[in-house]
mmCIF file of N, CA and C in Angstrom:
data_model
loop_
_atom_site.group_PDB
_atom_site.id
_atom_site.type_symbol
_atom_site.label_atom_id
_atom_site.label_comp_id
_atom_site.label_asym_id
_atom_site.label_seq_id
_atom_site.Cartn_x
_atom_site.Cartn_y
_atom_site.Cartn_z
ATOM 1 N N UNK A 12 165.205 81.338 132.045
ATOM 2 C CA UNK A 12 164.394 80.755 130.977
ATOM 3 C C UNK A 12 163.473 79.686 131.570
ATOM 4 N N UNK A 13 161.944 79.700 131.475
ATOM 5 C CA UNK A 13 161.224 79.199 131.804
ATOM 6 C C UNK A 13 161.448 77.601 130.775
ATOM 7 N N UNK A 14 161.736 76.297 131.854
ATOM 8 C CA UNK A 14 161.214 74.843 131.109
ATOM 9 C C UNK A 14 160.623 74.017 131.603
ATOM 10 N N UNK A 15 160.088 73.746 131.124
ATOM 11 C CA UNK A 15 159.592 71.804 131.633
ATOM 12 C C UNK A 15 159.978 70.790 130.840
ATOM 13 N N UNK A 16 160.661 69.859 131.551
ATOM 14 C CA UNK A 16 160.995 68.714 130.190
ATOM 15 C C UNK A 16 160.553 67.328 131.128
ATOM 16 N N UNK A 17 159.648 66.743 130.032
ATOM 17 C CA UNK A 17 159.359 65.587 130.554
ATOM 18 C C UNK A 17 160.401 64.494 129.779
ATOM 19 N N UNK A 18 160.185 63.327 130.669
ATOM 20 C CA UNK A 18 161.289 62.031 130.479
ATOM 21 C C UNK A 18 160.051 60.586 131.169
ATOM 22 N N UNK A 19 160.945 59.702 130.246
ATOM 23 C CA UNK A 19 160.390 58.161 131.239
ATOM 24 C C UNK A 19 159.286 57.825 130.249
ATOM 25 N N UNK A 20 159.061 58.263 129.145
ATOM 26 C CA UNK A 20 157.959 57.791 127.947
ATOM 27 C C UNK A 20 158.732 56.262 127.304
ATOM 28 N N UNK A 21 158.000 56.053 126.669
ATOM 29 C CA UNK A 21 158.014 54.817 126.700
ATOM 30 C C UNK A 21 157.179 53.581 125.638
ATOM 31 N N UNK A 22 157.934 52.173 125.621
ATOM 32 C CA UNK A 22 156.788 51.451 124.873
ATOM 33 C C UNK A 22 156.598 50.239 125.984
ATOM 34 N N UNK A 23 155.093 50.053 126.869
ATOM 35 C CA UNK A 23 154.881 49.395 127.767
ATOM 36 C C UNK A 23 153.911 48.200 126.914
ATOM 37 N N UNK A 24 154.112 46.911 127.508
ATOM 38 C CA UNK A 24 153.135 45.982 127.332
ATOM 39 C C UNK A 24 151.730 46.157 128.351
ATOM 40 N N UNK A 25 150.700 46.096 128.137
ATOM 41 C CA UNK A 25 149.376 46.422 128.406
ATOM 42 C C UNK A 25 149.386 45.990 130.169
ATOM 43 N N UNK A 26 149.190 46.073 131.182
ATOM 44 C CA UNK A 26 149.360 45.323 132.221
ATOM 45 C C UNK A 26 150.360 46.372 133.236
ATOM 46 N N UNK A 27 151.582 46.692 132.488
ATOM 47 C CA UNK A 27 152.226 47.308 132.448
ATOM 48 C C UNK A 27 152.642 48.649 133.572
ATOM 49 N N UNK A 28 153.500 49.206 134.004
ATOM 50 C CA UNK A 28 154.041 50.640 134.310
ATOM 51 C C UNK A 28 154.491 51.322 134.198
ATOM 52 N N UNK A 29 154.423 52.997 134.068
ATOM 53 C CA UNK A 29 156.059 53.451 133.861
ATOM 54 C C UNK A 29 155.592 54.801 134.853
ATOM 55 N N UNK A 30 156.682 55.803 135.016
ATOM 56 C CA UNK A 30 156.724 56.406 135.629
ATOM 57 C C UNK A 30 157.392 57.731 134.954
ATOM 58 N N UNK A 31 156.762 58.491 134.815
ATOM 59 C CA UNK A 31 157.058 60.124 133.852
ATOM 60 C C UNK A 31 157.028 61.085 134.998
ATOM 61 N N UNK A 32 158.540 62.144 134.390
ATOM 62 C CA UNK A 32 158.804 62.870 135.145
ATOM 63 C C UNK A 32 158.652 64.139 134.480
ATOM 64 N N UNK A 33 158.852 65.134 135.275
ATOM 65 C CA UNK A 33 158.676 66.799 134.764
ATOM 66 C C UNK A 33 159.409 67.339 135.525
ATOM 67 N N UNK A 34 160.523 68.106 134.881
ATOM 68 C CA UNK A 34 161.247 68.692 135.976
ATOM 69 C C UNK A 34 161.271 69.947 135.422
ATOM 70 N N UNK A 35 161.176 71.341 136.199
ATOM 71 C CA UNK A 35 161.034 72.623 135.639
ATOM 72 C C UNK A 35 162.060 73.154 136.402
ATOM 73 N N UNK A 36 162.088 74.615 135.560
ATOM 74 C CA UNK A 36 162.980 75.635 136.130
ATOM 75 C C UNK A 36 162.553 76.870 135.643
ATOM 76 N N UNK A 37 163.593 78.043 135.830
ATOM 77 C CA UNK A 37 163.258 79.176 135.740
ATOM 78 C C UNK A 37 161.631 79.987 136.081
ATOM 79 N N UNK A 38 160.491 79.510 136.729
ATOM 80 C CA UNK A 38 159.841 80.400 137.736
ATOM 81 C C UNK A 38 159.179 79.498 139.266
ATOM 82 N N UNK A 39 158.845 79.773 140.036
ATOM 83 C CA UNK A 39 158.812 79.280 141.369
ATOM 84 C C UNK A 39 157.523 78.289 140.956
ATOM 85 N N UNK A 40 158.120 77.229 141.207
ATOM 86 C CA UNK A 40 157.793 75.734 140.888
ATOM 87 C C UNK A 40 156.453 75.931 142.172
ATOM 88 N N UNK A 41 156.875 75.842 143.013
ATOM 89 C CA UNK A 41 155.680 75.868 144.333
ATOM 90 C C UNK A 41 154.461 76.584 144.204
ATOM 91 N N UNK A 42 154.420 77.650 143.704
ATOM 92 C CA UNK A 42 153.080 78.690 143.477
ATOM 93 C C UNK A 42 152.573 78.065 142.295
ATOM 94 N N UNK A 43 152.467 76.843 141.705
ATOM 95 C CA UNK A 43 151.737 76.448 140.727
ATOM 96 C C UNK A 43 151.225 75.221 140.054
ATOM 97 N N UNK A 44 149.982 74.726 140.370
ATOM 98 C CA UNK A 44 149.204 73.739 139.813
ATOM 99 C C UNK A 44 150.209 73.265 138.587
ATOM 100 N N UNK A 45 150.294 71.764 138.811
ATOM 101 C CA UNK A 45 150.907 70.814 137.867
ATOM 102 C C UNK A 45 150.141 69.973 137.207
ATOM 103 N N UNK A 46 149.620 69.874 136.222
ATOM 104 C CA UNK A 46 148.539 68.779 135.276
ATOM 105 C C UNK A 46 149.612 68.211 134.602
ATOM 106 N N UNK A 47 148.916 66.888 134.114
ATOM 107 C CA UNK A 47 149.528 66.133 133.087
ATOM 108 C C UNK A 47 148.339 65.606 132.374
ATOM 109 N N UNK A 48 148.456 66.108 130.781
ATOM 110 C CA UNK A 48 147.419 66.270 129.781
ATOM 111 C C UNK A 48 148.241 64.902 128.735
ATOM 112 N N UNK A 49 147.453 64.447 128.175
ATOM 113 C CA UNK A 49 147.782 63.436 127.137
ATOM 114 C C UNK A 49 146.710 64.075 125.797
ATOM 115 N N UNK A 50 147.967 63.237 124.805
ATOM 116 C CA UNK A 50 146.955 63.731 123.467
ATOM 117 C C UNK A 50 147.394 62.251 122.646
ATOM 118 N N UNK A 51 146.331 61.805 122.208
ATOM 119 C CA UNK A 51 146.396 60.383 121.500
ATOM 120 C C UNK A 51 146.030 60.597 120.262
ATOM 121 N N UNK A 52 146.752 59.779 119.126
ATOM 122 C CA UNK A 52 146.305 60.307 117.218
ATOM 123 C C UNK A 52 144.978 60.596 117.483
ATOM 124 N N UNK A 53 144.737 61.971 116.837
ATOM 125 C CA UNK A 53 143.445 62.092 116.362
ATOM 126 C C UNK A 53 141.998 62.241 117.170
ATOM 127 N N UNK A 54 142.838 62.843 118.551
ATOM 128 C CA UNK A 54 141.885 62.841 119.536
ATOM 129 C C UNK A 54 142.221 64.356 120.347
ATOM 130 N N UNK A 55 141.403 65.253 120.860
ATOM 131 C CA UNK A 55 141.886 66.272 121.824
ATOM 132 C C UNK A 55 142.676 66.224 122.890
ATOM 133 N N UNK A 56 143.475 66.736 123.238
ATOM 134 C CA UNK A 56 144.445 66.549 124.545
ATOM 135 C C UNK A 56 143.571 66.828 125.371
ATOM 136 N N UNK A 57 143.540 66.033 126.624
ATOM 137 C CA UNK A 57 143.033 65.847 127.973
ATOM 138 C C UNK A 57 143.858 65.441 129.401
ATOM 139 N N UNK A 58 142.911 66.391 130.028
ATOM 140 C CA UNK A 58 144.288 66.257 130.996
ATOM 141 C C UNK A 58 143.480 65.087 131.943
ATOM 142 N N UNK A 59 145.086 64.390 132.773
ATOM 143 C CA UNK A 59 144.467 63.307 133.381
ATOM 144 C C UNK A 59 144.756 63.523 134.722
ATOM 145 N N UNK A 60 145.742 64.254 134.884
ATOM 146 C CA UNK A 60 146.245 64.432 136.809
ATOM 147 C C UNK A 60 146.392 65.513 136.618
ATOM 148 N N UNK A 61 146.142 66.199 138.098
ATOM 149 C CA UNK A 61 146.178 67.354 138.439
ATOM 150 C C UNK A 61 146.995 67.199 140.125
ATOM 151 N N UNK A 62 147.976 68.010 140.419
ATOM 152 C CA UNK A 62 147.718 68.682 141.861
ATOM 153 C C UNK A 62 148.244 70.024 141.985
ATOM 154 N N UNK A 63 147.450 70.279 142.596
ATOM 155 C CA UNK A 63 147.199 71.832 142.814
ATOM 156 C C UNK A 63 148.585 72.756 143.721
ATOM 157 N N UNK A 64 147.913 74.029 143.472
ATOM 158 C CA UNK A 64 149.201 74.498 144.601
ATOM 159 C C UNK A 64 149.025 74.759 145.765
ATOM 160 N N UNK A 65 149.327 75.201 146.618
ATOM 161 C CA UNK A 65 149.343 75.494 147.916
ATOM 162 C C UNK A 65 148.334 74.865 148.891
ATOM 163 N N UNK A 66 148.013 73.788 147.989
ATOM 164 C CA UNK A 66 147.076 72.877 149.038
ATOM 165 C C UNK A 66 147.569 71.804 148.844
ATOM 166 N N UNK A 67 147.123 70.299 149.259
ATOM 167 C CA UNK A 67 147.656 69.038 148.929
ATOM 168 C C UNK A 67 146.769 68.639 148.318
ATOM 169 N N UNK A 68 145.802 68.976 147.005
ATOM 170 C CA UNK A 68 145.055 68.674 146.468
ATOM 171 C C UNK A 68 144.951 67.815 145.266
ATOM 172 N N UNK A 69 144.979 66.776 144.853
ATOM 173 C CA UNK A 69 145.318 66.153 144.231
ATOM 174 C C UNK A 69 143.999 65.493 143.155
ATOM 175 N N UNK A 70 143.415 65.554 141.427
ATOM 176 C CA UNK A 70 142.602 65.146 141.086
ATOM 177 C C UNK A 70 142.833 64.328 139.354
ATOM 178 N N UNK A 71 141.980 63.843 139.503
ATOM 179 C CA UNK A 71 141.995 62.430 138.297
ATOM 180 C C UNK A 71 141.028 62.572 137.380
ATOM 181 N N UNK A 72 141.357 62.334 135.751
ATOM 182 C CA UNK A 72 140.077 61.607 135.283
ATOM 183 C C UNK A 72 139.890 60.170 135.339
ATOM 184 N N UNK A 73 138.347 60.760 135.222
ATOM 185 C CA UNK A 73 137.683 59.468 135.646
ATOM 186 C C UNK A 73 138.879 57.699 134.963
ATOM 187 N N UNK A 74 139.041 58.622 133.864
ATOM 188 C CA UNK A 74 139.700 56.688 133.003
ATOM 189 C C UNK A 74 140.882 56.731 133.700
ATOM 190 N N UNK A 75 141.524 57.338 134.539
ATOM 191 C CA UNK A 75 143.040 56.378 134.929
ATOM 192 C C UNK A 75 142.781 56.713 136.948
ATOM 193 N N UNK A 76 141.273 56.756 137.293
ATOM 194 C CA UNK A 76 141.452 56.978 138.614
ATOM 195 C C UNK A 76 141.927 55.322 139.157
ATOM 196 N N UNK A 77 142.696 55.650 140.205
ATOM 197 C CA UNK A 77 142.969 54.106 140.651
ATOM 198 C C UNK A 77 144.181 53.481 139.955
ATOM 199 N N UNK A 78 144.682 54.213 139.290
ATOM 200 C CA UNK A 78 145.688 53.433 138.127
ATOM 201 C C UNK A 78 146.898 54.378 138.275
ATOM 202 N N UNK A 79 146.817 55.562 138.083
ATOM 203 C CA UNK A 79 147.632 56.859 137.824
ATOM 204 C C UNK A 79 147.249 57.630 139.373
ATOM 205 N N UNK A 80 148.853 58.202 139.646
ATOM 206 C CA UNK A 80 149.274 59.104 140.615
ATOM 207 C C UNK A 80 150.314 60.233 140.043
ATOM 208 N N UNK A 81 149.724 61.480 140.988
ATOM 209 C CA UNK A 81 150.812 62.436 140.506
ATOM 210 C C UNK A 81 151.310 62.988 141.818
ATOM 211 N N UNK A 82 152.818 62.240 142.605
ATOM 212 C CA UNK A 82 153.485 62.639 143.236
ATOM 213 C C UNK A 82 154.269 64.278 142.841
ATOM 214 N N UNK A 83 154.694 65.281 143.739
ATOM 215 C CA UNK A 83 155.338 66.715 143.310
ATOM 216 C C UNK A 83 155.857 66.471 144.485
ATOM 217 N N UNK A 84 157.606 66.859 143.997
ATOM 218 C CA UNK A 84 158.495 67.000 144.860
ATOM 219 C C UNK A 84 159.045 68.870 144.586
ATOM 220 N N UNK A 85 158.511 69.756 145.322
ATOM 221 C CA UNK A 85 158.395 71.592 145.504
ATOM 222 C C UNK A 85 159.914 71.575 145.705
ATOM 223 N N UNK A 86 161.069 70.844 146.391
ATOM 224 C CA UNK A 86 161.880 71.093 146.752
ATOM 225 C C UNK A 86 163.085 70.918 145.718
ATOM 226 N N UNK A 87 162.846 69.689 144.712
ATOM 227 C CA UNK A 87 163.449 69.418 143.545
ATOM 228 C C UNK A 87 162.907 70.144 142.262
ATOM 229 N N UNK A 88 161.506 71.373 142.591
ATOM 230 C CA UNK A 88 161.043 71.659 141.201
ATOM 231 C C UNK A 88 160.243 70.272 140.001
ATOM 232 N N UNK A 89 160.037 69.083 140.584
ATOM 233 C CA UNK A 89 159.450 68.177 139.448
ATOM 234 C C UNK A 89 158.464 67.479 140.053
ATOM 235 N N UNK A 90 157.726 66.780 139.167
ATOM 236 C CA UNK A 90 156.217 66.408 139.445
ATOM 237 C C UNK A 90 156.632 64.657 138.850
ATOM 238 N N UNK A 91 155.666 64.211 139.311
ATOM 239 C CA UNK A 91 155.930 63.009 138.248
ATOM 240 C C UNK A 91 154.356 62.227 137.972
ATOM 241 N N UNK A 92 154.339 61.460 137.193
ATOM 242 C CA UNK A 92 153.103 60.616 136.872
ATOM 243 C C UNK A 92 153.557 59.024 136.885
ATOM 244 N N UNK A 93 153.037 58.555 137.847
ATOM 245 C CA UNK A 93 152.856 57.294 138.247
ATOM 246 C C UNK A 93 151.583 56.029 137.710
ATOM 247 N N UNK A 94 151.984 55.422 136.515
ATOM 248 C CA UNK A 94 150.893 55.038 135.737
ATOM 249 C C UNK A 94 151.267 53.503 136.059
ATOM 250 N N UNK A 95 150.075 52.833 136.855
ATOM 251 C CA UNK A 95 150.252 51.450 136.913
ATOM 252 C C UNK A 95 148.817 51.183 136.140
ATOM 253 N N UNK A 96 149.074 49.355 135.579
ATOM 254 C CA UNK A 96 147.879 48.991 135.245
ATOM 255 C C UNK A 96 147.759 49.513 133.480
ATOM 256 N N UNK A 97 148.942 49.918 133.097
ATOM 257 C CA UNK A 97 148.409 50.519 131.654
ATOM 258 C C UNK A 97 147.416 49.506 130.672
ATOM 259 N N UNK A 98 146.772 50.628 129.887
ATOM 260 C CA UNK A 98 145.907 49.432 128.558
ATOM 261 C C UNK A 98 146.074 50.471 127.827
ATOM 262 N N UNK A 99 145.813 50.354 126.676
ATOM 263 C CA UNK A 99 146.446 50.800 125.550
ATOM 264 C C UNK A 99 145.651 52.135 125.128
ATOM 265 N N UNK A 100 144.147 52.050 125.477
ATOM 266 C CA UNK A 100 143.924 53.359 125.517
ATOM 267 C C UNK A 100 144.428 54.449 125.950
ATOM 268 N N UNK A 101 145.730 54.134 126.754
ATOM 269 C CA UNK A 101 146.575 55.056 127.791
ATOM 270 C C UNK A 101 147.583 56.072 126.965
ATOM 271 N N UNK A 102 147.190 55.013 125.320
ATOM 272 C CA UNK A 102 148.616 55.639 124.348
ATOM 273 C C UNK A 102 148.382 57.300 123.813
ATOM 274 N N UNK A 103 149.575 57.743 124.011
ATOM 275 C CA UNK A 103 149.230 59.169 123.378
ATOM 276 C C UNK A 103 150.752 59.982 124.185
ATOM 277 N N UNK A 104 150.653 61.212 123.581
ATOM 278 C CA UNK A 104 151.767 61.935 124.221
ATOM 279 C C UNK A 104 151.664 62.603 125.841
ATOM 280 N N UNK A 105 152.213 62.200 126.208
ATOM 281 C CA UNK A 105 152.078 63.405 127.424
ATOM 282 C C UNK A 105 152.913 64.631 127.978
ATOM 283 N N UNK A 106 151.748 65.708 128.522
ATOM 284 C CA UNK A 106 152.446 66.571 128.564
ATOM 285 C C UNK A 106 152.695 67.377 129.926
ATOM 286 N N UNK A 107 153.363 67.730 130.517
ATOM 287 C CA UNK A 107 153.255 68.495 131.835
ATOM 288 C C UNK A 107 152.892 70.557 131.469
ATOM 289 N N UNK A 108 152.179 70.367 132.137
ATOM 290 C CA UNK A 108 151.746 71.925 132.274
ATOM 291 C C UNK A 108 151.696 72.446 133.415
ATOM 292 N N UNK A 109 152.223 74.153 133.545
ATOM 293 C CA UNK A 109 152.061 74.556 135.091
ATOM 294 C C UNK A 109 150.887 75.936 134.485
ATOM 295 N N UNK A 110 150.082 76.080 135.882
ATOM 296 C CA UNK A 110 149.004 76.953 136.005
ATOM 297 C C UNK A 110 149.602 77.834 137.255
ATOM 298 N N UNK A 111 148.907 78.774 137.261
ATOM 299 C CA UNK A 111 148.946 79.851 138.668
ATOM 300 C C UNK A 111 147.956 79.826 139.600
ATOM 301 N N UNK A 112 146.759 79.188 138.832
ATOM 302 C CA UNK A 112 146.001 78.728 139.687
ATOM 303 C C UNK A 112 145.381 77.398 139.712
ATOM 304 N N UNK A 113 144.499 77.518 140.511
ATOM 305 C CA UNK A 113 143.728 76.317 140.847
ATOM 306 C C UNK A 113 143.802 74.716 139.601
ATOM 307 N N UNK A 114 143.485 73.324 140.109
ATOM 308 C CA UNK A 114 143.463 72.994 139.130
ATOM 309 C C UNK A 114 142.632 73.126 138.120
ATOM 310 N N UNK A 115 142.822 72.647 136.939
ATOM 311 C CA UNK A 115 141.854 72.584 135.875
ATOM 312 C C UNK A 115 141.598 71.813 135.217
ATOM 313 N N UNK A 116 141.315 71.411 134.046
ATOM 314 C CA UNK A 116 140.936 70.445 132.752
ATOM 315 C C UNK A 116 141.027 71.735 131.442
ATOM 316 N N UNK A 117 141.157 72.648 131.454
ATOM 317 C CA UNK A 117 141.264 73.466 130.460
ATOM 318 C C UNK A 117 142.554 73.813 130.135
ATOM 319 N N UNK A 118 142.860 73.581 128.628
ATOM 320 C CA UNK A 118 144.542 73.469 128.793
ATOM 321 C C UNK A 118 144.487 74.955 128.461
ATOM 322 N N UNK A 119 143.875 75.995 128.459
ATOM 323 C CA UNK A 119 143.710 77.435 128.246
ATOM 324 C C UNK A 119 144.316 78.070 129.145
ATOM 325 N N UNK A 120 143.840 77.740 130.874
ATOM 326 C CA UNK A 120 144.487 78.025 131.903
ATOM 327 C C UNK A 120 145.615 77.837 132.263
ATOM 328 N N UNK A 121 146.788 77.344 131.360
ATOM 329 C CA UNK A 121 147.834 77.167 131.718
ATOM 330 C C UNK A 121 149.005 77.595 130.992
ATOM 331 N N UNK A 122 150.203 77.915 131.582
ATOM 332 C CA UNK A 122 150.928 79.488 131.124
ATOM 333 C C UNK A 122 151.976 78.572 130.313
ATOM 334 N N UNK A 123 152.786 77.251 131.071
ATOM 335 C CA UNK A 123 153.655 76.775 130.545
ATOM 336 C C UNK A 123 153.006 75.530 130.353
ATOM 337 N N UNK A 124 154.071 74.857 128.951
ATOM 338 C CA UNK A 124 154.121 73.412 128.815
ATOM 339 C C UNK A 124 155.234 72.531 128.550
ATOM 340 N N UNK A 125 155.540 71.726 128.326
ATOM 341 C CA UNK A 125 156.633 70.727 128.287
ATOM 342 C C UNK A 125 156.439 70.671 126.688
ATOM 343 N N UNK A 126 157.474 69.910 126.202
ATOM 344 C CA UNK A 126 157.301 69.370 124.733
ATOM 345 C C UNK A 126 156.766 68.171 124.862
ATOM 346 N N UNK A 127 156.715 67.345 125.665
ATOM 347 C CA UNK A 127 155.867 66.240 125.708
ATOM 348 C C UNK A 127 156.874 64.822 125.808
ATOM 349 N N UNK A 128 156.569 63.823 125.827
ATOM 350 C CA UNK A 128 156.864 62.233 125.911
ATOM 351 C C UNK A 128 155.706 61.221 125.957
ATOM 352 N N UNK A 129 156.470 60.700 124.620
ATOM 353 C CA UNK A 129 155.231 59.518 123.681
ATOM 354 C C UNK A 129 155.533 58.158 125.016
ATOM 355 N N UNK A 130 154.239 57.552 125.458
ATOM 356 C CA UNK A 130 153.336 56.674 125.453
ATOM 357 C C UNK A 130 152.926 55.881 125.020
ATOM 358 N N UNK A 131 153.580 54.407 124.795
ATOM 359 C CA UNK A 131 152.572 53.156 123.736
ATOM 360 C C UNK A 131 152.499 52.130 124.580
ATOM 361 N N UNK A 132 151.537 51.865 124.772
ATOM 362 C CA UNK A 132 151.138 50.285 125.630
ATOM 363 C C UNK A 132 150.711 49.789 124.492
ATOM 364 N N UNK A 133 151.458 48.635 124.144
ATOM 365 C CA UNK A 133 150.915 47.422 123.049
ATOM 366 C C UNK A 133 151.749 46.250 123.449
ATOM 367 N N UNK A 134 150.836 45.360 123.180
ATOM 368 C CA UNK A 134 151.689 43.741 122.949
ATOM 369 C C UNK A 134 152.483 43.803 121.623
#
């Protein structure tokens, strides 16, 4: 049975860090691009990290470059998102998705998803 379950969501004060994990199972974790897409009330889900597969390719949007990292450990099956520096625009759910290919920004291209883990940076 194909999963992803993310963990490590959270309510951060603005300034803030946390660190979200994705751990999958049931199909070969290694052959596939890992994004992490956020969706905030009332806004489209967008993805913010990407790294790719079979390269060490690693990409950002523009609003959390410098702030957010997405370490993948192939050998444990999980990815994680490394969010320093939060501000509150950061709030929203996040979600881990795996692709077969390349990265993307289109959550179309991607086969699996996680159920997600809520996000609140507020004072």
């Amino acid at each position: 049975q194909v999963q992803l379950v993310e963990s490590g969501g959270g309510l951060v004060q603005p300034g803030g860090s946390l660190r979200l994990s994705c751990a999958a199972s049931g199909f070969t974790f290694a052959y596939y691009s890992i994004t992490w897409f956020r969706q905030a009330p009332g806004k489209e889900r967008e993805g913010v990290a990407c790294f790719s597969n079979n390269v060490p390719d690693r990409y950002y949007a523009d609003s959390v470059k410098g702030r957010f990292t997405i370490p993948r450990d192939d050998a444990e099956k999980a990815a994680y998102l490394q969010m320093n520096n939060l501000i509150p625009e950061d709030t929203g759910v996040y979600y881990c998705a795996a692709s077969r290919w390349v990265c993307s920004w289109s959550a179309n291209e991607y086969t699996y998803w996680g159920r997600g883990t809520q996000v609140t940076v507020s004072s």
